[in-house]
mmCIF file of C-alpha atoms and ligand atoms in Angstrom:
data_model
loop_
_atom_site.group_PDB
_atom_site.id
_atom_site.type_symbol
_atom_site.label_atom_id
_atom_site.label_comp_id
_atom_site.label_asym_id
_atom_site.label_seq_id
_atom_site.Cartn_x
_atom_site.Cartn_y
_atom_site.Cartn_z
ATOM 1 C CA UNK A 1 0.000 0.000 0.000
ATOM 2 C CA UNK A 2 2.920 2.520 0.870
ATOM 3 C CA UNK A 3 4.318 1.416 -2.344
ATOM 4 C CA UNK A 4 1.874 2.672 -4.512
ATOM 5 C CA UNK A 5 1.661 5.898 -2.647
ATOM 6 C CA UNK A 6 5.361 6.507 -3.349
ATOM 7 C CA UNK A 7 5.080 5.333 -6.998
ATOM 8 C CA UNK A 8 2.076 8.019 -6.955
ATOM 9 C CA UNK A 9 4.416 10.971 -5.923
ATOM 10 C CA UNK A 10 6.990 9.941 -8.217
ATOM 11 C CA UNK A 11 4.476 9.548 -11.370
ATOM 12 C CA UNK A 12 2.789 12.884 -9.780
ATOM 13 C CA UNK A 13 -0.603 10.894 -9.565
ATOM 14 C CA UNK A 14 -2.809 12.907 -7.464
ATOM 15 C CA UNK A 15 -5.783 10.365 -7.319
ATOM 16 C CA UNK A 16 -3.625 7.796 -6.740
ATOM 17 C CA UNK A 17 -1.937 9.409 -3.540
ATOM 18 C CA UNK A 18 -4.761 10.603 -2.531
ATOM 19 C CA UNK A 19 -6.688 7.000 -2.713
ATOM 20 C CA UNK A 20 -3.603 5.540 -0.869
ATOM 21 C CA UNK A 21 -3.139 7.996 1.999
ATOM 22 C CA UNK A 22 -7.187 7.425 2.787
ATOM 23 C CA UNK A 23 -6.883 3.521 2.334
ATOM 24 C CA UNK A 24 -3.655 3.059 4.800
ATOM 25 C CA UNK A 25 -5.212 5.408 7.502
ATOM 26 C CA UNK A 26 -8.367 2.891 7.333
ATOM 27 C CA UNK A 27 -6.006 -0.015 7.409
ATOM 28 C CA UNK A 28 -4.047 1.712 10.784
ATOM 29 C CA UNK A 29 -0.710 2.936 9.172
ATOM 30 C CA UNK A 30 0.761 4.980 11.433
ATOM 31 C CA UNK A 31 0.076 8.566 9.918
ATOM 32 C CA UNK A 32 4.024 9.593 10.245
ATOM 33 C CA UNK A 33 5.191 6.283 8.623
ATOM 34 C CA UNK A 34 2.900 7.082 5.441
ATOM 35 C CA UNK A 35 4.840 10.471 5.461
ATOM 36 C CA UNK A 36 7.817 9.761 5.557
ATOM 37 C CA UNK A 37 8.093 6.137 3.680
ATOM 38 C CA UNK A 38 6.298 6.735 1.309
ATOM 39 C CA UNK A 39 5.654 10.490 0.763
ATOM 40 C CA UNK A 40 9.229 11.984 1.978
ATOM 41 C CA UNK A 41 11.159 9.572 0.497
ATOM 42 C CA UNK A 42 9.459 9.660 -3.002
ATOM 43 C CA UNK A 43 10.356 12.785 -2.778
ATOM 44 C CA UNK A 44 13.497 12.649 -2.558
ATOM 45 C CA UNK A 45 13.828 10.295 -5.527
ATOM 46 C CA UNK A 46 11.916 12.969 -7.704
ATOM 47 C CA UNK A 47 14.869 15.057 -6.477
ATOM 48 C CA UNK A 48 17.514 12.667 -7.344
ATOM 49 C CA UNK A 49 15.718 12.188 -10.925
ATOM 50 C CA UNK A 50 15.578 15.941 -11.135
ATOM 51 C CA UNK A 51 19.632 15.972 -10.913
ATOM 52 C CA UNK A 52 20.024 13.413 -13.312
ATOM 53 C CA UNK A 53 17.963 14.999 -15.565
ATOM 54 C CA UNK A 54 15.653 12.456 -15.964
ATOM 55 C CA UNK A 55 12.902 14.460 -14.786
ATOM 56 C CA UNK A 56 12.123 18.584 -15.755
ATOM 57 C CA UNK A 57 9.933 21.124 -13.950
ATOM 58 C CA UNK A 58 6.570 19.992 -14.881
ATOM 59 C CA UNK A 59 7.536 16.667 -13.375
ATOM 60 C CA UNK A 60 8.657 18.367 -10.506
ATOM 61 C CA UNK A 61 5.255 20.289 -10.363
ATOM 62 C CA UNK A 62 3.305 17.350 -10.586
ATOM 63 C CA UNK A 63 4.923 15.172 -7.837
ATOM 64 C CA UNK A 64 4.513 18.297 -5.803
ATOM 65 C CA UNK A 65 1.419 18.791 -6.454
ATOM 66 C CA UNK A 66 0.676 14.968 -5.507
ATOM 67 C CA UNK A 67 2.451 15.505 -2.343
ATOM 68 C CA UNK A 68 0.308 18.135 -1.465
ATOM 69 C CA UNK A 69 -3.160 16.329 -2.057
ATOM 70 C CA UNK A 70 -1.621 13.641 0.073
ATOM 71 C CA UNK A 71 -0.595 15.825 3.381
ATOM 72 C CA UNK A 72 -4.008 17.408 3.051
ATOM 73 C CA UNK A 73 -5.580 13.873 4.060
ATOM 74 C CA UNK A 74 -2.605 13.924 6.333
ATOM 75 C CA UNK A 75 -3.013 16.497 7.834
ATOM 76 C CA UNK A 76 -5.453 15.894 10.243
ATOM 77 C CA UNK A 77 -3.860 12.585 11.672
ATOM 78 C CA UNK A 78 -1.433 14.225 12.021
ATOM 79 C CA UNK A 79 -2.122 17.388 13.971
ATOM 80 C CA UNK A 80 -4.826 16.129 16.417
ATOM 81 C CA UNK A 81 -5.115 18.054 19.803
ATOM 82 C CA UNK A 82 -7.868 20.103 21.399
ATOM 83 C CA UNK A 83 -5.447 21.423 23.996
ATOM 84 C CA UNK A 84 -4.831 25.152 24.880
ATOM 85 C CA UNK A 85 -1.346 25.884 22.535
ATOM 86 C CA UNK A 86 2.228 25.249 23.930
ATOM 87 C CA UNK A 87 3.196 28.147 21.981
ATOM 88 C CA UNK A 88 2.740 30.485 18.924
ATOM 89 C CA UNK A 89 5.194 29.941 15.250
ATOM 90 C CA UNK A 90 4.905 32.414 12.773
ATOM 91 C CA UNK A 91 6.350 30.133 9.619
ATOM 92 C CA UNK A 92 7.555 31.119 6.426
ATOM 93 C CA UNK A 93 9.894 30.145 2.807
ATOM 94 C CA UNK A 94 12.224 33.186 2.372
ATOM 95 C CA UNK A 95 12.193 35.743 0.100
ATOM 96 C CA UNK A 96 12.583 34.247 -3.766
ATOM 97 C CA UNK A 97 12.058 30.854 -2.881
ATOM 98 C CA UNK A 98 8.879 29.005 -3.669
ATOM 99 C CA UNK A 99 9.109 25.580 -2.068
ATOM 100 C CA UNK A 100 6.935 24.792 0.745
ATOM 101 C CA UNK A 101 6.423 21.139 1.228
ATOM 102 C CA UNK A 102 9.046 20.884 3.714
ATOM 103 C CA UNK A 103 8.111 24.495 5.686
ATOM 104 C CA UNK A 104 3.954 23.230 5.384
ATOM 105 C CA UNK A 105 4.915 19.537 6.821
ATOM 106 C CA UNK A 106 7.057 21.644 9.526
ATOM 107 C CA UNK A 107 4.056 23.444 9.958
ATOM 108 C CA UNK A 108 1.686 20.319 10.779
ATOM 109 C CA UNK A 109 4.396 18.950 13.153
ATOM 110 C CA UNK A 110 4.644 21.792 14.985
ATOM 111 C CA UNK A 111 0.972 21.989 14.966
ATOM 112 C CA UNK A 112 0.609 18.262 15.742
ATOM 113 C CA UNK A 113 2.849 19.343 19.202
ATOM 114 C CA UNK A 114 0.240 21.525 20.069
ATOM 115 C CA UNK A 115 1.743 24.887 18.846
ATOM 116 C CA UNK A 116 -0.678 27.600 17.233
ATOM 117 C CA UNK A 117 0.962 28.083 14.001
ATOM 118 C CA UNK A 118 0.718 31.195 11.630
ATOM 119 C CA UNK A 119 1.927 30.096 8.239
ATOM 120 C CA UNK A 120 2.941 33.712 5.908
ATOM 121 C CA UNK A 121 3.621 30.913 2.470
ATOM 122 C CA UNK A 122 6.332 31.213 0.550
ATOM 123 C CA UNK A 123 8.487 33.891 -1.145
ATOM 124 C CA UNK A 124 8.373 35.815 2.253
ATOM 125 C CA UNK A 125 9.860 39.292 2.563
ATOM 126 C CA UNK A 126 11.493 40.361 5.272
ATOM 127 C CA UNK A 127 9.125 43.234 5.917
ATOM 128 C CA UNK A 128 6.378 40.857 5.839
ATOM 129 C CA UNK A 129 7.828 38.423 8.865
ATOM 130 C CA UNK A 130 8.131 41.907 10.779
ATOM 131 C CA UNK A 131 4.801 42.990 10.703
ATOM 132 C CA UNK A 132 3.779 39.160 11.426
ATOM 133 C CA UNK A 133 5.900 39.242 14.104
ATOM 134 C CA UNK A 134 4.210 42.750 15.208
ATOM 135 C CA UNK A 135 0.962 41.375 14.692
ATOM 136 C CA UNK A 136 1.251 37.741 16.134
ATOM 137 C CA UNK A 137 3.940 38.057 18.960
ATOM 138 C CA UNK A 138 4.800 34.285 18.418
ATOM 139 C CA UNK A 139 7.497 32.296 20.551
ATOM 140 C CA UNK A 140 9.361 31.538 17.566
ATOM 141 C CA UNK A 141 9.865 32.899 14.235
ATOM 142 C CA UNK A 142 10.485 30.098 11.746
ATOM 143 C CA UNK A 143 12.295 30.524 8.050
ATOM 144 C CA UNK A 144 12.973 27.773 5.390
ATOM 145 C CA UNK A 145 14.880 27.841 2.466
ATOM 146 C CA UNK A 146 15.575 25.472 -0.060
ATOM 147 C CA UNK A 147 17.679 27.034 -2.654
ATOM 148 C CA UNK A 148 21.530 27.968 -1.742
ATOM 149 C CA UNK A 149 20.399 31.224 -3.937
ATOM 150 C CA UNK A 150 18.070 32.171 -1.113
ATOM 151 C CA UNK A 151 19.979 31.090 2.081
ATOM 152 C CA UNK A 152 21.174 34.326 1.707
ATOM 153 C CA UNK A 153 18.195 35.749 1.992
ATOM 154 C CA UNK A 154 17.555 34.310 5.883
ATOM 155 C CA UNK A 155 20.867 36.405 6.589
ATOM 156 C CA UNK A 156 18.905 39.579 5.289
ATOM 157 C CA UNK A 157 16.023 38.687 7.030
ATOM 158 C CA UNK A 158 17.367 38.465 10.713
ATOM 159 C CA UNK A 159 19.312 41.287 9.825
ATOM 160 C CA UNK A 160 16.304 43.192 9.030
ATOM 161 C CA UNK A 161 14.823 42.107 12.650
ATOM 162 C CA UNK A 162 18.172 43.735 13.796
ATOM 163 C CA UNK A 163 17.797 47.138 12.153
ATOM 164 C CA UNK A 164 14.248 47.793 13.412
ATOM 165 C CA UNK A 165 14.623 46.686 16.805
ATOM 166 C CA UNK A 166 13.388 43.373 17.224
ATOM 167 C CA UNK A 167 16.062 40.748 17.271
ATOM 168 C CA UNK A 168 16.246 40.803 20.956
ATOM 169 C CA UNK A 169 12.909 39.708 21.425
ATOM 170 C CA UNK A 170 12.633 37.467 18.321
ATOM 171 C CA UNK A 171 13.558 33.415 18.829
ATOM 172 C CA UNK A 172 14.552 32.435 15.278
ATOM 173 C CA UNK A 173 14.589 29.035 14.113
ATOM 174 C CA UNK A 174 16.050 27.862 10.096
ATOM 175 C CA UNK A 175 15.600 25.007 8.643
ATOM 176 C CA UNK A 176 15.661 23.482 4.708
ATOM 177 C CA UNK A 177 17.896 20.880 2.793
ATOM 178 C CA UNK A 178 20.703 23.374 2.205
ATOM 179 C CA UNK A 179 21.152 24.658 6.305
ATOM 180 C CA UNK A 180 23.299 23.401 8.850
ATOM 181 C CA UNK A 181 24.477 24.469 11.962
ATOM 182 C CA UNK A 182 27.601 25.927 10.945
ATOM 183 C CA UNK A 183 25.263 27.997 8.794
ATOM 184 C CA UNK A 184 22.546 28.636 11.101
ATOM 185 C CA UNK A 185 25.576 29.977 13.368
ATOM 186 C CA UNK A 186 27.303 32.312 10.942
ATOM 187 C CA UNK A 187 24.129 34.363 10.568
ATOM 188 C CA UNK A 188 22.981 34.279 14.127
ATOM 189 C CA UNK A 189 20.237 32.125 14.446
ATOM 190 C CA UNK A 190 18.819 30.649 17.663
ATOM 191 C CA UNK A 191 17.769 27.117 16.246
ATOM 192 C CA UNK A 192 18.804 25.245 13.720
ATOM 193 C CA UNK A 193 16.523 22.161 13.122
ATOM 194 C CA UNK A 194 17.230 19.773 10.026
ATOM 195 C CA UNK A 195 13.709 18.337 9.975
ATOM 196 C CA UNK A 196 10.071 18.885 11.086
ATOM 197 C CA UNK A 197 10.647 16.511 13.900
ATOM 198 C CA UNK A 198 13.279 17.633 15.479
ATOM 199 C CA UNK A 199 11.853 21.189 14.701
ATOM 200 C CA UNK A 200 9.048 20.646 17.013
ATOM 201 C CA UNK A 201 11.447 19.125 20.162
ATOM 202 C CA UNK A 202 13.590 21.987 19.997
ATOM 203 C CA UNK A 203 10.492 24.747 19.512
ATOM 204 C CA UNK A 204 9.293 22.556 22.848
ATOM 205 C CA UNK A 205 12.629 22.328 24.338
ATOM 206 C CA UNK A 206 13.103 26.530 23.753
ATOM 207 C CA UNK A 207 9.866 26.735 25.541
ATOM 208 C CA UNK A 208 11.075 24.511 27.971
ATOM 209 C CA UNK A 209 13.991 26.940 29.086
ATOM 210 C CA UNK A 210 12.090 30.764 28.759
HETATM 211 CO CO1 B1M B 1 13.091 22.686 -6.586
HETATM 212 N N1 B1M B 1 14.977 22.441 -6.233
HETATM 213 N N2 B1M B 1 13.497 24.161 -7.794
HETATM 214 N N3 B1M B 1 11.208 22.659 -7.030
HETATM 215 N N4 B1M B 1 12.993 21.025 -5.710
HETATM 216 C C1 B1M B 1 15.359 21.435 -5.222
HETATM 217 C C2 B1M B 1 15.420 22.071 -3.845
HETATM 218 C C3 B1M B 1 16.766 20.936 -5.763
HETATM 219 C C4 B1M B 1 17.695 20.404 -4.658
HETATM 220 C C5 B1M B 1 16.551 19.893 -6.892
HETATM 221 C C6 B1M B 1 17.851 19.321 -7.408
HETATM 222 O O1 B1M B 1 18.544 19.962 -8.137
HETATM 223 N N5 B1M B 1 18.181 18.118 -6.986
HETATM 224 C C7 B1M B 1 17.306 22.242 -6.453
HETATM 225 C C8 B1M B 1 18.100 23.189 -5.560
HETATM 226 C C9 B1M B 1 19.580 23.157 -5.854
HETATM 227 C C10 B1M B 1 20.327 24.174 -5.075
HETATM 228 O O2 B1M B 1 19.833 25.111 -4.563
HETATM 229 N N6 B1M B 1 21.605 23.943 -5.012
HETATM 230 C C11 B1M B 1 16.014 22.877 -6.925
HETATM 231 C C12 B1M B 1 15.943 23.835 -7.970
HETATM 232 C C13 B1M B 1 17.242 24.120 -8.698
HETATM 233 C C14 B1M B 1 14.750 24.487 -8.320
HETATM 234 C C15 B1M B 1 14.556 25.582 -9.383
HETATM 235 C C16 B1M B 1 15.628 26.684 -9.385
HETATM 236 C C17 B1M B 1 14.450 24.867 -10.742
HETATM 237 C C18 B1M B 1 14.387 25.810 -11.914
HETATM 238 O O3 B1M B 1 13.480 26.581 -12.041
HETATM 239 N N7 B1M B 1 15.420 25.712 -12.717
HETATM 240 C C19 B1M B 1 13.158 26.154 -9.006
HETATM 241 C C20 B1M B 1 13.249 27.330 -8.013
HETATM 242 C C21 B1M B 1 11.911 27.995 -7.782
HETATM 243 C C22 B1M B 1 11.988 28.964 -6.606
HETATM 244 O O4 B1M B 1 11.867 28.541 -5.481
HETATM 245 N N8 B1M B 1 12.221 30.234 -6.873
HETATM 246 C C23 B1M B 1 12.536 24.964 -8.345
HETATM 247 C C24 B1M B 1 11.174 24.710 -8.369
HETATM 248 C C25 B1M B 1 10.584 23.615 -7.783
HETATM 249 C C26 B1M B 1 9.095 23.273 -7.943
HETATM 250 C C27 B1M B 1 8.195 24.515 -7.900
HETATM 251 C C28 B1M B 1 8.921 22.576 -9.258
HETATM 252 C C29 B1M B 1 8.886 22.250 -6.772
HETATM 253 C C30 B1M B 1 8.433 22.908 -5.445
HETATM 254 C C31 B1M B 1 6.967 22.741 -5.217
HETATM 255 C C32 B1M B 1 6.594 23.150 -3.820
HETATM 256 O O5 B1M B 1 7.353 23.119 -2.868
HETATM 257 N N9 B1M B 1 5.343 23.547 -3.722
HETATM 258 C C33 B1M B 1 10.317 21.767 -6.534
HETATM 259 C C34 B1M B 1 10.625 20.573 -5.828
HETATM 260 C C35 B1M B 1 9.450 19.685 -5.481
HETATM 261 C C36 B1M B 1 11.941 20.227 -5.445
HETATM 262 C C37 B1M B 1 12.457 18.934 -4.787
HETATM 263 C C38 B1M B 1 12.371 17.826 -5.831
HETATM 264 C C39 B1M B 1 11.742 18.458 -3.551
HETATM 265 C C40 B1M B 1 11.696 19.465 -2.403
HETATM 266 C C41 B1M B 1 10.828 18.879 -1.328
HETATM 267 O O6 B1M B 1 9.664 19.209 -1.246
HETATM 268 N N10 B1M B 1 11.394 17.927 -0.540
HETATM 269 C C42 B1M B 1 13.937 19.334 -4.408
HETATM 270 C C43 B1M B 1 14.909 18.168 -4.427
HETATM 271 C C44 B1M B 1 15.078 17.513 -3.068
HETATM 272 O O7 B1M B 1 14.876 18.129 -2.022
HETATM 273 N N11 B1M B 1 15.499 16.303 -3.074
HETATM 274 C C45 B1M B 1 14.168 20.530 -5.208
HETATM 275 C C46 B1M B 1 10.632 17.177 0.468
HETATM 276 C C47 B1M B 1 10.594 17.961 1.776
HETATM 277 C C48 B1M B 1 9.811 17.182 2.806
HETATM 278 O O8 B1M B 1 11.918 18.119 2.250
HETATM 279 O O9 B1M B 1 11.895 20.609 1.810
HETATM 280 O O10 B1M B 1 14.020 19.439 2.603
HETATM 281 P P1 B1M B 1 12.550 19.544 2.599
HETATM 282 O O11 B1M B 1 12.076 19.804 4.116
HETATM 283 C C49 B1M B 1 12.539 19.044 5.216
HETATM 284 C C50 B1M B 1 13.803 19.629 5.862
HETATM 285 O O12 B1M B 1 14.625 20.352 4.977
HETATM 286 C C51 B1M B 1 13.290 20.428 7.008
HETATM 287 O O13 B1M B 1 12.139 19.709 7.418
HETATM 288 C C52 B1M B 1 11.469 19.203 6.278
HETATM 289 C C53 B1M B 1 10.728 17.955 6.634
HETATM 290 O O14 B1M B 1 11.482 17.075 7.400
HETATM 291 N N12 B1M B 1 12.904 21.823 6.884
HETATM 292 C C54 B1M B 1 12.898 22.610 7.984
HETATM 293 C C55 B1M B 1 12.453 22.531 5.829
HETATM 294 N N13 B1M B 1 12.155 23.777 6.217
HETATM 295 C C56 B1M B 1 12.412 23.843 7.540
HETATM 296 C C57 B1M B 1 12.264 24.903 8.445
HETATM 297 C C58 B1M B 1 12.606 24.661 9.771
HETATM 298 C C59 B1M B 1 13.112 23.437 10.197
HETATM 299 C C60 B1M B 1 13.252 22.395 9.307
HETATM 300 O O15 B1M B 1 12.506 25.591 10.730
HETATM 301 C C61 B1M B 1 11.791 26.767 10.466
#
């Protein structure tokens, strides 16, 4: 069954994905092994063709596109809880980058955890995560990127928080394919989290210590 969710990704099958996601919750897959086995994974092979040139854009698009229509049914499962939040994420892609699967399943984590999460999309300014920030006054401010052409663009960004004011009260967490903590350090952020799970602990672990 999580076979033929992963071969949906890859062929960008929407239907398909979406038939599989709804047929392995009713047969009691565990919601966050139908992610990741079979939705995560697929997508990193769409990646890998990508590279090789085996696959273009539109295939790209597709698979994406898949993988969306899947974590919708996901989604839920996912992020059940009633309870009052732990906390408050205001979530964004950087400026010039437009990929969000990564930064939405982040999202659903986080929200899964029990955190109230304010998701700006993708192709954020920096102006735009300050007047979130203004708005929202979250816990944590979290950016993805998953271009190297736009991991400069989280450097601007917390720079920005810097020049009017509001580093000093702003937690910020990065996080995409491209980041690591040697990066995350050289442009001073406060987390550095390579995936949505561990993004979560450490936005609960943060919490923990304030
Ligand atoms: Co893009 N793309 N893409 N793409 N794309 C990559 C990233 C690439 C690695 C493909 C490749 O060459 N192998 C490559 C980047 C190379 C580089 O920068 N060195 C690339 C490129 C080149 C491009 C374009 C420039 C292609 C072009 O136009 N010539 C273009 C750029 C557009 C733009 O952004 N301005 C482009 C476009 C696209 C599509 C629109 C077609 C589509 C995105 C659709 C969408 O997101 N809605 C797309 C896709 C799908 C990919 C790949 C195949 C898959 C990305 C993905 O969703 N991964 C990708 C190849 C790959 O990653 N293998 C690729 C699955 C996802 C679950 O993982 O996003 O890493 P990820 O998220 C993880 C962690 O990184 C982490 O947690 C997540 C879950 O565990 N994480 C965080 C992410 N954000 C976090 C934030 C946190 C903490 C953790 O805290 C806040």
């Amino acid at each position: 069954m999580l076979t033929s969710i992963y071969d949906g990704v890859i062929k960008g099958d929407l239907q398909s994905v979406k038939e599989g996601v709804a047929q392995a919750l009713t047969a009691g897959y565990d919601p966050s092994d139908i992610l990741t086995t079979a939705m995560t994974s697929a997508m990193e092979e769409v990646g890998r063709r990508f590279e090789n040139e085996e696959y273009y854009i539109p295939e790209m698009l597709i698979a994406a596109r898949a993988m969306h229509g899947g974590m919708e049914i996901l989604r839920p499962h996912l992020a059940k809880t009633d309870a009052e939040p732990v906390g408050k994420v205001v979530l964004g892609t950087v400026k010039g980058d437009l990929h969000d699967i990564g930064k939405n399943l982040v999202g659903m984590i986080m929200e899964g955890a029990g955190f109230d999460v304010v998701d700006l999309g993708v192709d954020i300014y920096p102006e735009k995560f300050i007047e979130a920030i203004r708005q929202h006054r979250p816990d944590f401010v979290g950016l993805s990127a998953l271009l190297t052409t736009t991991m400069p663009a989280m450097r601007t960004t917390i720079d920005k928080f810097k020049d009017v004011g509001i580093r000093s009260q702003t937690v910020v967490m990065v996080g995409g394919a491209p980041i690591n903590q040697a990066f995350a350090d050289e442009i001073g952020a406060d987390i550095y989290a390579p995936n949505a799970a561990s993004a979560a602990r450490k936005a609960i672990e943060m919490l923990r210590r304030t």
